[in-house]
PDB file of C-alpha atoms and ligand atoms in Angstrom:
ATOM      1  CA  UNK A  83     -11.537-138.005  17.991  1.00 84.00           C
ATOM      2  CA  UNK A  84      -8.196-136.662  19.091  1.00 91.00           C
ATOM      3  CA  UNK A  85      -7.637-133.041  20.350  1.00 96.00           C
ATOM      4  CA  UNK A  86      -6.329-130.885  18.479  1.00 97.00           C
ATOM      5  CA  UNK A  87      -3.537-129.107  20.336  1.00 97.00           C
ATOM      6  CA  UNK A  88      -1.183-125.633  19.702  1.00 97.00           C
ATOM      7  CA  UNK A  89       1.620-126.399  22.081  1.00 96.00           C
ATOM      8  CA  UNK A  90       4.640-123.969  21.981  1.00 96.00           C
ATOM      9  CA  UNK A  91       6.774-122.138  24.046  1.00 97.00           C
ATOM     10  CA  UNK A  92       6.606-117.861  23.887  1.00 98.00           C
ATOM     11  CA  UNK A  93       8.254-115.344  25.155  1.00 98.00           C
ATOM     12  CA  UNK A  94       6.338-112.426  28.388  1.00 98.00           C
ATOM     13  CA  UNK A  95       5.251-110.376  24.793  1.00 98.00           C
ATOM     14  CA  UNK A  96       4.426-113.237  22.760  1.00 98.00           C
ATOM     15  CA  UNK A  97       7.214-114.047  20.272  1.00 98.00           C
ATOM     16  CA  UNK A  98       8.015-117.992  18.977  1.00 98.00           C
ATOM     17  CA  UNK A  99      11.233-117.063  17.868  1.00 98.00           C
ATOM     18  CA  UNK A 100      13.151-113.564  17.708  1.00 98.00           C
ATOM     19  CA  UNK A 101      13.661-111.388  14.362  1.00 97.00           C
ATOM     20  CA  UNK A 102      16.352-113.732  13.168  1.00 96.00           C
ATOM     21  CA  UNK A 103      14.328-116.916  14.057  1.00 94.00           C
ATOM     22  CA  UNK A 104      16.897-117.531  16.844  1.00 96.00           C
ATOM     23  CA  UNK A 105      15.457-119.547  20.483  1.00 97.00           C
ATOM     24  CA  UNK A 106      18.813-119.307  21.343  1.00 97.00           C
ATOM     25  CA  UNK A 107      16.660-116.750  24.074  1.00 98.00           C
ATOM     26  CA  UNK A 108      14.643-119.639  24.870  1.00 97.00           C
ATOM     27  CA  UNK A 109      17.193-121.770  25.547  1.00 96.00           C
ATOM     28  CA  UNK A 110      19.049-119.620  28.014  1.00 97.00           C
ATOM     29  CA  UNK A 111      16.253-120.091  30.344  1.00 97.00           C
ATOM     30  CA  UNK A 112      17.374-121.636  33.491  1.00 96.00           C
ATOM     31  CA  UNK A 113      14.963-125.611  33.852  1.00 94.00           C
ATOM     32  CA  UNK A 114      14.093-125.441  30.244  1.00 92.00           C
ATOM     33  CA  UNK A 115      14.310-128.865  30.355  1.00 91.00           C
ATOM     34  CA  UNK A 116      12.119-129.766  32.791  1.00 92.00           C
ATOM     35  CA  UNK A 117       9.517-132.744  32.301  1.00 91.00           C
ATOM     36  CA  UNK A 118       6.445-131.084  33.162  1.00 91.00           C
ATOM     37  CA  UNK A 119       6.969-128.345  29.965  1.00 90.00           C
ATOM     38  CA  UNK A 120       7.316-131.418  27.442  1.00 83.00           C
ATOM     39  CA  UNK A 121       3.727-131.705  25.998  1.00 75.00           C
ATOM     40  CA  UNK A 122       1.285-134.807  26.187  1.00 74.00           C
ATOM     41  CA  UNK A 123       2.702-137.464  23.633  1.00 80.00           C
ATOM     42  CA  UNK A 124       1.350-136.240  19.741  1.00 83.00           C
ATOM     43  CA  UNK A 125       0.157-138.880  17.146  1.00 91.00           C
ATOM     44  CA  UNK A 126       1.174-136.399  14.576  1.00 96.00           C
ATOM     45  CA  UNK A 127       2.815-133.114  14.875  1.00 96.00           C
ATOM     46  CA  UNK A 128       1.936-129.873  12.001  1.00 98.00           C
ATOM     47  CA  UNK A 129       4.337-127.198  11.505  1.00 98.00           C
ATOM     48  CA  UNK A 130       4.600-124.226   8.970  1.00 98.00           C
ATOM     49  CA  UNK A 131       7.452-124.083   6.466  1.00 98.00           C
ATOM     50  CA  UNK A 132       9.774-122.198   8.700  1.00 97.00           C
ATOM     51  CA  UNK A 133       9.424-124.242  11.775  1.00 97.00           C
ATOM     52  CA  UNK A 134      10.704-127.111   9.755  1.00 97.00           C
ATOM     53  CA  UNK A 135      13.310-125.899   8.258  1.00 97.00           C
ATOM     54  CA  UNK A 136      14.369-124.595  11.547  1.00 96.00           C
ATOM     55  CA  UNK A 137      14.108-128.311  12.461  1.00 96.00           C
ATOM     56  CA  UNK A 138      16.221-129.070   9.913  1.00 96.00           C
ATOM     57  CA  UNK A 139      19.069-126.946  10.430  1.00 96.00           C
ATOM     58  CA  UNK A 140      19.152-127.531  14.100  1.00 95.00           C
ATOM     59  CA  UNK A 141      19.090-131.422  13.760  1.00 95.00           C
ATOM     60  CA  UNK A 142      21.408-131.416  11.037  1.00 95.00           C
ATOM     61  CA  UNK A 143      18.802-133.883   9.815  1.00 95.00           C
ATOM     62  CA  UNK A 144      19.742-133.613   6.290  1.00 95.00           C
ATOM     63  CA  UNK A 145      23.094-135.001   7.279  1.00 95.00           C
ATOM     64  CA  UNK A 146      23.409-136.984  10.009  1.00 91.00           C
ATOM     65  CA  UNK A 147      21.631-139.995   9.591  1.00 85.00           C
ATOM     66  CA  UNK A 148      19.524-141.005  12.497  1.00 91.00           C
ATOM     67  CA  UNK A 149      19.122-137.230  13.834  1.00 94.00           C
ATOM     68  CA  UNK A 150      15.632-136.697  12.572  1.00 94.00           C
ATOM     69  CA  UNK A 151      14.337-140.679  14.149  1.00 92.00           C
ATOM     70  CA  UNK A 152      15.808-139.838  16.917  1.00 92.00           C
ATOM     71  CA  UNK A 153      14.557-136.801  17.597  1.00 91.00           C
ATOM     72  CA  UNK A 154      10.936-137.395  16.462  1.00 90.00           C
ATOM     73  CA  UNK A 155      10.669-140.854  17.138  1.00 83.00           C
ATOM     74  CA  UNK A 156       7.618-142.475  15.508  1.00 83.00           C
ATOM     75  CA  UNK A 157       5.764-138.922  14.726  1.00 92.00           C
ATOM     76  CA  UNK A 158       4.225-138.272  11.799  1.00 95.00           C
ATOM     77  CA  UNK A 159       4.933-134.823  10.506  1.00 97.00           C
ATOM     78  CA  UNK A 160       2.848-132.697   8.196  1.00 98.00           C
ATOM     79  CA  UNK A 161       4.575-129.543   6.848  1.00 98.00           C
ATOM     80  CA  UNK A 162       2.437-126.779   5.535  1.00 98.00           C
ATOM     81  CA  UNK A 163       4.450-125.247   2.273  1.00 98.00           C
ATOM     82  CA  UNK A 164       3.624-124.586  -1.001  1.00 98.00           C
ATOM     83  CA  UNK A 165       7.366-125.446  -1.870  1.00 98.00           C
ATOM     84  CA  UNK A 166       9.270-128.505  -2.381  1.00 97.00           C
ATOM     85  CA  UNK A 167      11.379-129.365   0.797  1.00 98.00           C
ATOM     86  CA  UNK A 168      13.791-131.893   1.480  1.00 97.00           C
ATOM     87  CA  UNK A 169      13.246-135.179   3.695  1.00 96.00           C
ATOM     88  CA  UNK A 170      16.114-136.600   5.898  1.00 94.00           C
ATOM     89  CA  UNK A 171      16.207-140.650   5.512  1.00 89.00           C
ATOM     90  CA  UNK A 172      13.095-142.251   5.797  1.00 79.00           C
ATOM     91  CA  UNK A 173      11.804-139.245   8.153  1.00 92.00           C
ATOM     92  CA  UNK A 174       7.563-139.807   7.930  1.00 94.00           C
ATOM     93  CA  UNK A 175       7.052-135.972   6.752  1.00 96.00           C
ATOM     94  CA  UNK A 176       4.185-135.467   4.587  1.00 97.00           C
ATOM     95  CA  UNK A 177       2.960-132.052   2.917  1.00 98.00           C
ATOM     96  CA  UNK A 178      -0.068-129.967   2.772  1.00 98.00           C
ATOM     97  CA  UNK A 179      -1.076-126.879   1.126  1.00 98.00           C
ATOM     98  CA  UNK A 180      -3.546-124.322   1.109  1.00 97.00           C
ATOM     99  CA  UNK A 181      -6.743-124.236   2.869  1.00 96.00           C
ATOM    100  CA  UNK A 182      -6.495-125.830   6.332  1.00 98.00           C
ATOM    101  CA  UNK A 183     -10.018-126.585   6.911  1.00 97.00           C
ATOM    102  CA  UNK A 184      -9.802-128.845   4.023  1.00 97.00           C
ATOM    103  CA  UNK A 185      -7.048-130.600   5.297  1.00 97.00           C
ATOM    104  CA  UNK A 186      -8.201-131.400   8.480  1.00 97.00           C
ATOM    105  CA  UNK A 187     -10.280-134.739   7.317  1.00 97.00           C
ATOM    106  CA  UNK A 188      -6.585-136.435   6.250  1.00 97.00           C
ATOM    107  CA  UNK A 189      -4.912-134.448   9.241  1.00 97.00           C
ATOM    108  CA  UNK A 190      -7.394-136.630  12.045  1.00 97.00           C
ATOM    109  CA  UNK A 191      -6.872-139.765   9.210  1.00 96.00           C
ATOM    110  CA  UNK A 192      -3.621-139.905  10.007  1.00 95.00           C
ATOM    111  CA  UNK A 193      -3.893-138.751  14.040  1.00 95.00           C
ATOM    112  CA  UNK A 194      -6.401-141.779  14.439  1.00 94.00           C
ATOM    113  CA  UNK A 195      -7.770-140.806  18.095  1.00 93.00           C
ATOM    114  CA  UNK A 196      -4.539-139.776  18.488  1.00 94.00           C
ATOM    115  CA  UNK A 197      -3.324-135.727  19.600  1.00 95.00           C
ATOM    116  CA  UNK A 198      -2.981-133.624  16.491  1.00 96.00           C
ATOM    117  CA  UNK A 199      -0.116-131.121  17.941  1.00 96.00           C
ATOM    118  CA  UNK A 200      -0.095-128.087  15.745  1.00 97.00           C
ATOM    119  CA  UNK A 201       4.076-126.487  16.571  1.00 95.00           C
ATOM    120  CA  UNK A 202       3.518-123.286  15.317  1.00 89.00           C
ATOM    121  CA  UNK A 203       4.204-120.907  13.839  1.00 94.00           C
ATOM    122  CA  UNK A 204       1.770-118.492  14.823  1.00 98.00           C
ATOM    123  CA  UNK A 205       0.232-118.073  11.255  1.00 98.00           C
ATOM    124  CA  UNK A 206      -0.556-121.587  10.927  1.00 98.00           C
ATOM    125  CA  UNK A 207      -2.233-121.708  14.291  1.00 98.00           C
ATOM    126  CA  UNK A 208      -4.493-118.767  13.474  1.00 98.00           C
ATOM    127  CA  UNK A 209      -5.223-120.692  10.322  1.00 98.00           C
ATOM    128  CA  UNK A 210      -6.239-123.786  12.899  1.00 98.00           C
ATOM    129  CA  UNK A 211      -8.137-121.659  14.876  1.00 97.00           C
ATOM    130  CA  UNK A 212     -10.227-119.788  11.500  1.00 96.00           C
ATOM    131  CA  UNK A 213     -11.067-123.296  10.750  1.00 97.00           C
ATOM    132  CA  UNK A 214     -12.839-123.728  14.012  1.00 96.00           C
ATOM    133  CA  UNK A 215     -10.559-126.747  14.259  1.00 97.00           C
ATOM    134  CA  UNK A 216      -8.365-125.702  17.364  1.00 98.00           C
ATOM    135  CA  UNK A 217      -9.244-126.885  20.824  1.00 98.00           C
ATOM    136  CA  UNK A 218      -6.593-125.542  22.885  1.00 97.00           C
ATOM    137  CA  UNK A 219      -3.432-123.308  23.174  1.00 98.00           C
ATOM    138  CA  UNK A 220      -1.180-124.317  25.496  1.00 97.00           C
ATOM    139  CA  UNK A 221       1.618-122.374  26.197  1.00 97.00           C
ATOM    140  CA  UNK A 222       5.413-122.327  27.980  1.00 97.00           C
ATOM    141  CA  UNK A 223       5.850-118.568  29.014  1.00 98.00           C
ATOM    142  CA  UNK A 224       9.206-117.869  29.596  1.00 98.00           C
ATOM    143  CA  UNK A 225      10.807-114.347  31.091  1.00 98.00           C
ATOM    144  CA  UNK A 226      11.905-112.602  27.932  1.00 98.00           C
ATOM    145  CA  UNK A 227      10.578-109.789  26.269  1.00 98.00           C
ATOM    146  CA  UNK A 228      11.972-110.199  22.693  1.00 98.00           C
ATOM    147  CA  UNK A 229      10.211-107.172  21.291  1.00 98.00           C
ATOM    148  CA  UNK A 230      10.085-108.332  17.660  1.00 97.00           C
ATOM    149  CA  UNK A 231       9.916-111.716  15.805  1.00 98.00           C
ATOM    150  CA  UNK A 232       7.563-114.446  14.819  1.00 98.00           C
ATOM    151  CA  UNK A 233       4.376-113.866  16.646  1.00 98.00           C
ATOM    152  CA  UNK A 234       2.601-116.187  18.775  1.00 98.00           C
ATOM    153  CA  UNK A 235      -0.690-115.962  16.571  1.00 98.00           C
ATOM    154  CA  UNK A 236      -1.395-113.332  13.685  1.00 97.00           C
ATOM    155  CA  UNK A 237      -4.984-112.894  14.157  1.00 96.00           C
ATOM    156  CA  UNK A 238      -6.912-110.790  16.772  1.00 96.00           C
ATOM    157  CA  UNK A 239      -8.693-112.823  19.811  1.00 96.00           C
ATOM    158  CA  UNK A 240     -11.144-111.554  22.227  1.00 96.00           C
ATOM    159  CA  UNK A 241     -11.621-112.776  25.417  1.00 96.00           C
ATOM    160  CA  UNK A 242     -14.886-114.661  24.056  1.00 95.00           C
ATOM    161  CA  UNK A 243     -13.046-117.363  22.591  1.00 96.00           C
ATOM    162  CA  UNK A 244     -10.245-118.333  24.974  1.00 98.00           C
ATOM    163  CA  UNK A 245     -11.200-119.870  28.404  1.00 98.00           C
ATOM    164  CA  UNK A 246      -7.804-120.222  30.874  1.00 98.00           C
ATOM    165  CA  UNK A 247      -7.948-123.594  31.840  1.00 98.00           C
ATOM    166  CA  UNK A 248      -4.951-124.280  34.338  1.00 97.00           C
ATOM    167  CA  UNK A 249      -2.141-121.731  35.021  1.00 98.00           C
ATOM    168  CA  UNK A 250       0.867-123.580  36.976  1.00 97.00           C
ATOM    169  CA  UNK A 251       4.105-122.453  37.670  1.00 97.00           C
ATOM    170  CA  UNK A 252       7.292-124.630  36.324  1.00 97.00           C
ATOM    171  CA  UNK A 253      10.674-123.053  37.417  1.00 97.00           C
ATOM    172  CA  UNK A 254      10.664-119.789  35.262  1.00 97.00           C
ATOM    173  CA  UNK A 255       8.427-121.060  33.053  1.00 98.00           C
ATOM    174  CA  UNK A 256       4.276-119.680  33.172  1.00 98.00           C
ATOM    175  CA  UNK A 257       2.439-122.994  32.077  1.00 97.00           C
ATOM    176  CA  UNK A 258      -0.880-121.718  30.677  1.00 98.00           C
ATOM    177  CA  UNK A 259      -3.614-123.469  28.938  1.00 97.00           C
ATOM    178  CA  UNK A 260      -6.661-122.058  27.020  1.00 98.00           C
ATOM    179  CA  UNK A 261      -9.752-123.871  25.735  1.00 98.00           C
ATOM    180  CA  UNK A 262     -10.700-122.467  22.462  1.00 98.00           C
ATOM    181  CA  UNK A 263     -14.618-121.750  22.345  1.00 97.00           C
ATOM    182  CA  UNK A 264     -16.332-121.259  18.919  1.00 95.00           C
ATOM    183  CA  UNK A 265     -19.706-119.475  18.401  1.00 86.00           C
ATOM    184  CA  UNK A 266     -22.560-122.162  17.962  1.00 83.00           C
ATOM    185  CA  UNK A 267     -20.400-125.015  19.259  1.00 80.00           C
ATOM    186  CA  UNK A 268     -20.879-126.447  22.786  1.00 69.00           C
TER     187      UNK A 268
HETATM  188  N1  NAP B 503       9.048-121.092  20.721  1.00 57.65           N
HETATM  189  C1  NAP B 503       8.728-122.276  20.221  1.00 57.65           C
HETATM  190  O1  NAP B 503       8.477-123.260  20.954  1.00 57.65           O
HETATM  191  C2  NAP B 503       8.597-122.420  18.734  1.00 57.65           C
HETATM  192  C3  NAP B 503       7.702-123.348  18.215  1.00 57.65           C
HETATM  193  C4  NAP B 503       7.550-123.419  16.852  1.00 57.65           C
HETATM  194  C5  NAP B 503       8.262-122.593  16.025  1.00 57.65           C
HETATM  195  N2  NAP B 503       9.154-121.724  16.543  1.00 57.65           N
HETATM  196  C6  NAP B 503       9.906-120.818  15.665  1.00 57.65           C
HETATM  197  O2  NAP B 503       9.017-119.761  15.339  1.00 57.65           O
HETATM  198  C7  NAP B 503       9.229-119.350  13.980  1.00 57.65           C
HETATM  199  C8  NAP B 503       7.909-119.479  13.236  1.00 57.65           C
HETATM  200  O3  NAP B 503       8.072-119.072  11.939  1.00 57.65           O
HETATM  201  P1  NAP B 503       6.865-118.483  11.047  1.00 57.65           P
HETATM  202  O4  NAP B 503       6.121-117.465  11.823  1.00 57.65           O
HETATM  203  O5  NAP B 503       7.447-118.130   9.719  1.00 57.65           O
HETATM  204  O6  NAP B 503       5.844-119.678  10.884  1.00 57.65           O
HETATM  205  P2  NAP B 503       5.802-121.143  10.230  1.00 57.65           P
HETATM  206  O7  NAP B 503       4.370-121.555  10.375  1.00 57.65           O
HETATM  207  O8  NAP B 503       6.811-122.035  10.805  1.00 57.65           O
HETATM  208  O9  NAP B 503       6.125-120.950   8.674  1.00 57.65           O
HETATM  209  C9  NAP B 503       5.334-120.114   7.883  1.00 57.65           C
HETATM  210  C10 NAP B 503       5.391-120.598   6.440  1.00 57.65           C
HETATM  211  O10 NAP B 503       4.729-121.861   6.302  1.00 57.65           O
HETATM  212  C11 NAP B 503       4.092-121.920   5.017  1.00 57.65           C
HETATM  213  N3  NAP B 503       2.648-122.038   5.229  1.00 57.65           N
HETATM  214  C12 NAP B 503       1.925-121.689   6.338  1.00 57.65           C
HETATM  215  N4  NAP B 503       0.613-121.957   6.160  1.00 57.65           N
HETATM  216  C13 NAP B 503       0.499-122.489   4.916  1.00 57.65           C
HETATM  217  C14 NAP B 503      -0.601-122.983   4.161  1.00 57.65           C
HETATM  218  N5  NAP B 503      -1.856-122.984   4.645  1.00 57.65           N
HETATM  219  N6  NAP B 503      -0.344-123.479   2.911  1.00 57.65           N
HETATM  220  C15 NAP B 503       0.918-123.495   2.405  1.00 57.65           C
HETATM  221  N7  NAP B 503       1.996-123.036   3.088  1.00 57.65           N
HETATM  222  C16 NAP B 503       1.785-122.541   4.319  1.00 57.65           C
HETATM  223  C17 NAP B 503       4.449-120.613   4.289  1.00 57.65           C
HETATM  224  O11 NAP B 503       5.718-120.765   3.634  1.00 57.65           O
HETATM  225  P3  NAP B 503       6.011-121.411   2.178  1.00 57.65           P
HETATM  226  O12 NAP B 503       4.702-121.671   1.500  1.00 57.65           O
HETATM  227  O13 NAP B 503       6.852-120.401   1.484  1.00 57.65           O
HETATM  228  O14 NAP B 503       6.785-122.666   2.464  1.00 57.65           O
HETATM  229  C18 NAP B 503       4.683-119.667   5.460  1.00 57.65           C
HETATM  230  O15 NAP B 503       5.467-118.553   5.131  1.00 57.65           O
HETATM  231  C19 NAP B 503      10.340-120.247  13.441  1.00 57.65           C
HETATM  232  O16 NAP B 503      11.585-119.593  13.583  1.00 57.65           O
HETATM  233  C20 NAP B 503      10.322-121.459  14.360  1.00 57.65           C
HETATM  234  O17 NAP B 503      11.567-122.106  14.461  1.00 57.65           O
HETATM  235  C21 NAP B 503       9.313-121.594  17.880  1.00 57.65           C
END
């Protein structure tokens, strides 16, 4: 069974994206690009509503033709919404609703043994993490303090439940993982 993994970059106090859902802050960072910050190769990736749209906009998926294949290669998306949202091409986007514990059956279907990589935002991962489904955060800090925007995760989590696993430095980036522990579970 594949691991289910919350990869994402974040700013020092723990913002995805700033108030107007800009990285443009994120992309300023000197060795963003560096190798060693692109995460272990996904089976399928999960993203809230906003994240995708995002996407979207900054492929220009929904009009250029090949932007979305070649961007995502052969990665099954799932979008969490509970609207209707538009698909560039033959893009392999599928949608869920609702309760995420009840999606996770079809989510590992599709993943195979394959890495289930959860994008964000920080509301869905909480919702990953309330399912007891989530078995690691691992994180890109960069050196920002955005002071407001789309938190990191929206739910409270003590120390119990998050186990640093490796802390490495990559240029400017922090590279920090966590194992996610659940009460009951070994
Ligand atoms: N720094 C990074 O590496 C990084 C990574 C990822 C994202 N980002 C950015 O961070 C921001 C995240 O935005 P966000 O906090 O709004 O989070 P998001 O998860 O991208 O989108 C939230 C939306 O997804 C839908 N949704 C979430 N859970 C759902 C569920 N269980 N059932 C049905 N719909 C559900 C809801 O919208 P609807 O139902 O109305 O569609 C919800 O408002 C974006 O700007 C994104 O571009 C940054």
């Amino acid at each position: 069974m594949g691991q289910i993994i919350y990869e994402t970059a974040t700013s020092l106090d723990g913002y995805l994206a700033d108030q107007h859902n800009s990285l443009a802050w994120l992309f300023a960072v000197p060795g963003g690009d560096d190798p060693r910050l692109a995460p272990p190769r996904a089976a399928i990736q999960v993203m809230g509503s906003t994240t995708y749209e995002w996407v979207l906009n900054e492929l220009g998926a929904l009009e250029k033709m090949d932007a979305w294949g070649n961007a995502m290669s052969d990665v099954v998306t799932v979008v969490f919404t509970s609207r209707q949202l538009p698909v560039p091409g033959d893009a392999e986007v599928r949608f869920m609703s609702g309760n995420v514990s009840a999606a996770i059956p079809q989510l590992r279907e599709l993943a195979g043994d394959g890495i289930i990589w959860v994008v964000g935002g920080g509301g869905l991962a909480s919702q990953f993490i309330a399912a007891q489904a989530l078995d690691e955060i691992a994180l890109s800090v960069a050196p920002v303090a955005l002071i407001d925007g789309a938190p990191l995760l929206d739910q409270r989590i003590e120390s119990d439940r998050l186990t640093l696993v490796e802390a490495q430095q990559i240029g400017q980036f922090a590279r920090l993982r966590y194992q996610v522990m659940y009460p009951g579970h070994d």
